[in-house]
PDB file of C-alpha atoms in Angstrom:
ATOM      1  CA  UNK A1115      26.784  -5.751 -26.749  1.00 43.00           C
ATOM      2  CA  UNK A1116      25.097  -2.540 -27.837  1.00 46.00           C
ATOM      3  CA  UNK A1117      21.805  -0.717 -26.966  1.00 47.00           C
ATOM      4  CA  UNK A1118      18.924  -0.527 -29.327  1.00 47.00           C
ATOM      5  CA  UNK A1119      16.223   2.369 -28.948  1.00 46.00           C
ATOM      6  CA  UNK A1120      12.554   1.354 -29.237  1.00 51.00           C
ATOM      7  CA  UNK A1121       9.502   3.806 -27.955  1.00 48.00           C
ATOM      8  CA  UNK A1122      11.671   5.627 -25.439  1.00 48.00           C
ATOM      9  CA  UNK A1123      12.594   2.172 -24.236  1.00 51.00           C
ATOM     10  CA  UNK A1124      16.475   1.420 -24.160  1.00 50.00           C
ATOM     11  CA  UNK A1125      16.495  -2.353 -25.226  1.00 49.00           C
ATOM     12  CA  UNK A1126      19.919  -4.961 -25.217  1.00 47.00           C
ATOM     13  CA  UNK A1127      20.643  -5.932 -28.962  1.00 47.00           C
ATOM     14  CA  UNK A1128      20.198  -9.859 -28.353  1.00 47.00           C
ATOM     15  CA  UNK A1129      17.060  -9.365 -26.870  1.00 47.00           C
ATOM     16  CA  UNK A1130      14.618 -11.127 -29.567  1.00 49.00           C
ATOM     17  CA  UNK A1131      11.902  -9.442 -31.558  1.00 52.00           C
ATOM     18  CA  UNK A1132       8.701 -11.525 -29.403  1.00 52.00           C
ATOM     19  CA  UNK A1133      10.694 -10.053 -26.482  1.00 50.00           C
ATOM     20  CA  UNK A1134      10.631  -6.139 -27.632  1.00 49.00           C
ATOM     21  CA  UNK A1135       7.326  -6.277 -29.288  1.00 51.00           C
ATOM     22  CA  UNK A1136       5.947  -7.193 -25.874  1.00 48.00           C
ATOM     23  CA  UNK A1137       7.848  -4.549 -23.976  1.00 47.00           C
ATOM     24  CA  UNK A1138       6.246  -2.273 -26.857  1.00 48.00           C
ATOM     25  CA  UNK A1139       3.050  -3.512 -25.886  1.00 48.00           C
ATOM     26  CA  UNK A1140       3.535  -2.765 -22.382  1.00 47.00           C
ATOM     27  CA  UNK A1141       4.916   0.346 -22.876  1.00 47.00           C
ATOM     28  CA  UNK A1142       1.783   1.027 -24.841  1.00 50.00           C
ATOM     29  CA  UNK A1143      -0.924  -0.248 -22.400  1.00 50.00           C
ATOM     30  CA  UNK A1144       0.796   2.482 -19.877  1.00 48.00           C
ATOM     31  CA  UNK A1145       2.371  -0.768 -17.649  1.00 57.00           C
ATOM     32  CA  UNK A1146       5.487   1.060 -17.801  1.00 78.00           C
ATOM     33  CA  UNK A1147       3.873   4.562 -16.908  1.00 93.00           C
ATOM     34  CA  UNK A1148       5.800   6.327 -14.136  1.00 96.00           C
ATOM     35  CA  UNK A1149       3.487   7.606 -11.540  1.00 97.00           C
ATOM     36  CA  UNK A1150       4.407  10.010  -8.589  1.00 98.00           C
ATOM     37  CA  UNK A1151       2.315   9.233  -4.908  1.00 98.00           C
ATOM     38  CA  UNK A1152       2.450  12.052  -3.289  1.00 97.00           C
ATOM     39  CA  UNK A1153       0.716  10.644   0.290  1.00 96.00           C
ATOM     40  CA  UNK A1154       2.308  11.159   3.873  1.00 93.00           C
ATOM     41  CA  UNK A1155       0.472   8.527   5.578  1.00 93.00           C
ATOM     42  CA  UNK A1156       2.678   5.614   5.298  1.00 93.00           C
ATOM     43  CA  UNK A1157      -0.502   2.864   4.888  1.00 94.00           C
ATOM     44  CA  UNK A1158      -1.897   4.898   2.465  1.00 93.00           C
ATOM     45  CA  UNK A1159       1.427   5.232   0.567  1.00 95.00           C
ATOM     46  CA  UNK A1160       1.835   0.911   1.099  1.00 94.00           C
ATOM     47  CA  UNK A1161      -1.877   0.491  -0.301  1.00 94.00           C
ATOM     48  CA  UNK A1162      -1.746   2.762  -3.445  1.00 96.00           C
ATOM     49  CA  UNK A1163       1.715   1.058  -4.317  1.00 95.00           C
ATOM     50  CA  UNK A1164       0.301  -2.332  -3.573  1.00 94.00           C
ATOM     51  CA  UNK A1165      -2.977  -1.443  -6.160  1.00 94.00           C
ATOM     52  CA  UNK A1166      -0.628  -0.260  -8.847  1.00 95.00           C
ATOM     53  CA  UNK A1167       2.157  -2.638  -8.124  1.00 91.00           C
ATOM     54  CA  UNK A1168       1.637  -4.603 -11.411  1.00 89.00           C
ATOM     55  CA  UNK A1169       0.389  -1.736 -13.553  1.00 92.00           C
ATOM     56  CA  UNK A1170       2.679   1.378 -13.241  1.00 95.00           C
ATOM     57  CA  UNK A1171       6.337   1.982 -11.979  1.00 95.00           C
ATOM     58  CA  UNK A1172       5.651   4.005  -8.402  1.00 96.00           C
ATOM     59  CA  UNK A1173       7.542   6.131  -6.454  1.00 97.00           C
ATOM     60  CA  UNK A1174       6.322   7.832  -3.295  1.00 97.00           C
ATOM     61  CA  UNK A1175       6.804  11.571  -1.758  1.00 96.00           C
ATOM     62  CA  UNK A1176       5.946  12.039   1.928  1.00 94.00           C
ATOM     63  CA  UNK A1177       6.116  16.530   1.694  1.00 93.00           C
ATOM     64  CA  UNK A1178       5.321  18.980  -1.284  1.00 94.00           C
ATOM     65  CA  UNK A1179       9.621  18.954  -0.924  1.00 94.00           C
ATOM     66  CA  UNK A1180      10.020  15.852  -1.551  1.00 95.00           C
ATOM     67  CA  UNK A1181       7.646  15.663  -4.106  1.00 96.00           C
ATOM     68  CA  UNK A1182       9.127  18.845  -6.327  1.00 95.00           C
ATOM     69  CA  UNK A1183      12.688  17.069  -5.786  1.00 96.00           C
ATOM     70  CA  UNK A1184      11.542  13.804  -7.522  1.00 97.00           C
ATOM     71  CA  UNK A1185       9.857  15.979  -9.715  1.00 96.00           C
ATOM     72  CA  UNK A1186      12.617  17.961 -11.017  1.00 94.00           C
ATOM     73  CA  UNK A1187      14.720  15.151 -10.922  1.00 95.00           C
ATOM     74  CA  UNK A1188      13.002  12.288 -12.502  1.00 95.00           C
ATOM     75  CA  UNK A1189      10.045  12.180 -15.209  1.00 95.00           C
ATOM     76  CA  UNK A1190       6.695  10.899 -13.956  1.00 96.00           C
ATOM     77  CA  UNK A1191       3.226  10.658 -16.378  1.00 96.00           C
ATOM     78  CA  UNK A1192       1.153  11.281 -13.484  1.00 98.00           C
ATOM     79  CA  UNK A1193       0.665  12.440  -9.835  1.00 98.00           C
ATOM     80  CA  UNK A1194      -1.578  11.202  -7.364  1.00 98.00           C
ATOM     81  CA  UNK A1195      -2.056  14.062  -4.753  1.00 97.00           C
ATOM     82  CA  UNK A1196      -3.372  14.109  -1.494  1.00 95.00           C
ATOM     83  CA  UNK A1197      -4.356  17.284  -0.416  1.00 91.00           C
ATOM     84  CA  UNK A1198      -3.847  17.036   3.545  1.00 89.00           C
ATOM     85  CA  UNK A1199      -0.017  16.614   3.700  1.00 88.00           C
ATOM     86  CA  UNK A1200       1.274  16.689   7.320  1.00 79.00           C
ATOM     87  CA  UNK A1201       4.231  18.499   6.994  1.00 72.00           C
ATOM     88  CA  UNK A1202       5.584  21.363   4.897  1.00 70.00           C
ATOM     89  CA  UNK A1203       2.738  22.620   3.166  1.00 79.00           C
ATOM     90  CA  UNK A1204      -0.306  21.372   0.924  1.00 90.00           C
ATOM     91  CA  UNK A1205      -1.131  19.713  -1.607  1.00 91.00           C
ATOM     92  CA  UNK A1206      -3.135  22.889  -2.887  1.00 92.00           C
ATOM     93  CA  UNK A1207       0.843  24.536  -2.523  1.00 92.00           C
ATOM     94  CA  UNK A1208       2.159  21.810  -4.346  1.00 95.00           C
ATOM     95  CA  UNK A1209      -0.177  21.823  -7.031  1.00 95.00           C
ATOM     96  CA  UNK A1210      -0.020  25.882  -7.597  1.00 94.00           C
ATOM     97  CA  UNK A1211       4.264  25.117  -7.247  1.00 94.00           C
ATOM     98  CA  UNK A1212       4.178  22.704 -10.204  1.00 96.00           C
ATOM     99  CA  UNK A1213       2.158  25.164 -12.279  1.00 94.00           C
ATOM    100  CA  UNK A1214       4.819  27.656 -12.035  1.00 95.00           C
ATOM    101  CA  UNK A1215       7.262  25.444 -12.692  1.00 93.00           C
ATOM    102  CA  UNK A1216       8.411  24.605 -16.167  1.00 92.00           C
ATOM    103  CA  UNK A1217       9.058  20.690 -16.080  1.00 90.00           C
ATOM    104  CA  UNK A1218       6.102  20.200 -14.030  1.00 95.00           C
ATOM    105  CA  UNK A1219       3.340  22.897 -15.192  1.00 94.00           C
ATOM    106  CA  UNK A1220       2.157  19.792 -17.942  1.00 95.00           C
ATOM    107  CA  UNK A1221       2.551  16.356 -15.515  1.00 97.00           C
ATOM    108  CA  UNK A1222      -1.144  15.221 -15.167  1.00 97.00           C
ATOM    109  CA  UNK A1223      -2.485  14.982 -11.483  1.00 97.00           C
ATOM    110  CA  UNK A1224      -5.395  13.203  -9.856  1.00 97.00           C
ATOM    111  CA  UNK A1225      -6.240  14.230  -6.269  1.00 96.00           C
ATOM    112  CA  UNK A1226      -7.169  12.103  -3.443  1.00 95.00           C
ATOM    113  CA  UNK A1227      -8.477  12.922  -0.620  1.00 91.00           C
ATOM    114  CA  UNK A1228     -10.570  11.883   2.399  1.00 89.00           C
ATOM    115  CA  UNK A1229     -12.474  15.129   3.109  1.00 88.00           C
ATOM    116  CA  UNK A1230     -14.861  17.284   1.278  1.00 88.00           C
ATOM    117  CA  UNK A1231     -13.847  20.055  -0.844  1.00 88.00           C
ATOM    118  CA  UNK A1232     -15.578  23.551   0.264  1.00 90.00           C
ATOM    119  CA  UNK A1233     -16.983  24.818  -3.501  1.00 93.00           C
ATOM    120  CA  UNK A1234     -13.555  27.480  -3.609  1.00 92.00           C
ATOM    121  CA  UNK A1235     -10.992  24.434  -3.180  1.00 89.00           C
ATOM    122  CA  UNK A1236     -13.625  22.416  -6.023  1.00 90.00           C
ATOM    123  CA  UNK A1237     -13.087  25.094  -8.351  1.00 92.00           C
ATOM    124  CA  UNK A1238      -9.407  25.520  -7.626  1.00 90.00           C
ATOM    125  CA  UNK A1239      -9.141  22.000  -8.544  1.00 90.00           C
ATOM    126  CA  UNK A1240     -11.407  21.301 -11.468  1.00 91.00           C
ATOM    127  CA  UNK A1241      -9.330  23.895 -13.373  1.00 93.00           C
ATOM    128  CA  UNK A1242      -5.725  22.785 -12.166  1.00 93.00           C
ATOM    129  CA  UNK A1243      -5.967  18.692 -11.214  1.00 95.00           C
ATOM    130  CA  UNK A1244      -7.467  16.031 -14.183  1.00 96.00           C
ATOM    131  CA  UNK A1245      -9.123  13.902 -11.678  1.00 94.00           C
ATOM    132  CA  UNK A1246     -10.277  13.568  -7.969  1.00 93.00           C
ATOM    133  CA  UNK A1247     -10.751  10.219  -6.280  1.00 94.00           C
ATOM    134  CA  UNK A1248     -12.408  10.225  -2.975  1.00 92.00           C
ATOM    135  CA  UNK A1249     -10.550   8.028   0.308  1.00 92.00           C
ATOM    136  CA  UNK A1250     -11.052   5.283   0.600  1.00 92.00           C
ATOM    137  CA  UNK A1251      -9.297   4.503  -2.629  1.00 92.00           C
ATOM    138  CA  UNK A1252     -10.950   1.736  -4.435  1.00 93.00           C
ATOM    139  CA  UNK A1253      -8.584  -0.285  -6.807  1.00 93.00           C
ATOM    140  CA  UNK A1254     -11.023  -0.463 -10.111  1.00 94.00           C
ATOM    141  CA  UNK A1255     -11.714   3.709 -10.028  1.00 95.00           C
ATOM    142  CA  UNK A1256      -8.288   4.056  -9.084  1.00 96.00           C
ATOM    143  CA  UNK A1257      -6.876   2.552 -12.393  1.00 95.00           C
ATOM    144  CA  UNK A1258     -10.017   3.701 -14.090  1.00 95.00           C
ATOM    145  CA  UNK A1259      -8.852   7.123 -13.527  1.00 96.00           C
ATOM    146  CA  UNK A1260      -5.333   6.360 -13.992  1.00 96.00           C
ATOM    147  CA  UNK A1261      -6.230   5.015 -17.203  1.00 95.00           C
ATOM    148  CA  UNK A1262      -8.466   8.068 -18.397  1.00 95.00           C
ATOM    149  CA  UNK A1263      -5.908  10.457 -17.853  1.00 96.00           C
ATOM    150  CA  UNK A1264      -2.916   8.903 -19.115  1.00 95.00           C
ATOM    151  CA  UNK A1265      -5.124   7.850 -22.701  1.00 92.00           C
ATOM    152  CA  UNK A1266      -6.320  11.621 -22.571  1.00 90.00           C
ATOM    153  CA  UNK A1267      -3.083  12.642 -23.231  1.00 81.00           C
ATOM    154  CA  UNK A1268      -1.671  10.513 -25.754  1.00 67.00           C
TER     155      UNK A1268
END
């Protein structure tokens, strides 16, 4: 049985054409975009991969560690940030870490947050971040956004 190549997409040979023309199509409507949640509150974390559950591939980060570990280990389209992470740092520090960084300084990221940005943090933000959704996340501006970024950069 061998491996055929399609779109980035590693298919199985016996797999029929209807089969990878709508894995194509999937691939194309971002439902197999790989999205990084960086969140530390665990119900936030279960309700953002519960919205995207049928959309995008997830995978969560609880600490700006955490985070540039997946990140330099795995490839992700797009990061959803929150900005008040608990434990071992920001995610201000994370988002001035992937800028520096080489394999990150391009990945896309919207920020979430549940507090207001003073007008220094606004400005940090509009020129580093591609979005900013305000908590409580609401599922159609969530995609919305999702969707805006990801098409702005293909």
């Amino acid at each position: 049985m061998a491996l055929v190549h399609l779109s980035g997409i590693w298919y199985l040979e016996q797999l029929s054409v209807r089969k990878k023309t709508e894995h194509f199509q999937e691939f194309m409507n971002g439902e197999n975009s790989s999205l990084l949640i960086v969140e530390d509150n665990h119900e936030s974390q279960l309700i953002i991969k519960t919205l995207l559950r049928n959309k995008y591939r997830t995978s969560i980060a609880s600490t700006v560690s955490d985070a540039m570990t997946q990140i330099s280990r795995d490839h992700f389209d797009l990061i959803l940030l929150d900005l008040n992470l608990n434990s071992g740092g920001n995610g201000k520090t994370l988002l001035q870490q992937m800028k520096m960084d080489e394999r990150s300084k391009n990945i896309p990221v919207i920020i979430t947050t549940a507090y207001d940005l003073n007008p220094e943090e606004e400005k940090f933000f509009q020129k580093n971040a591609n979005g900013f959704l305000q908590k409580p996340i609401d599922k159609k501006k969530l995609i919305q956004a999702i969707e805006k970024v990801l098409n702005s950069i293909q």
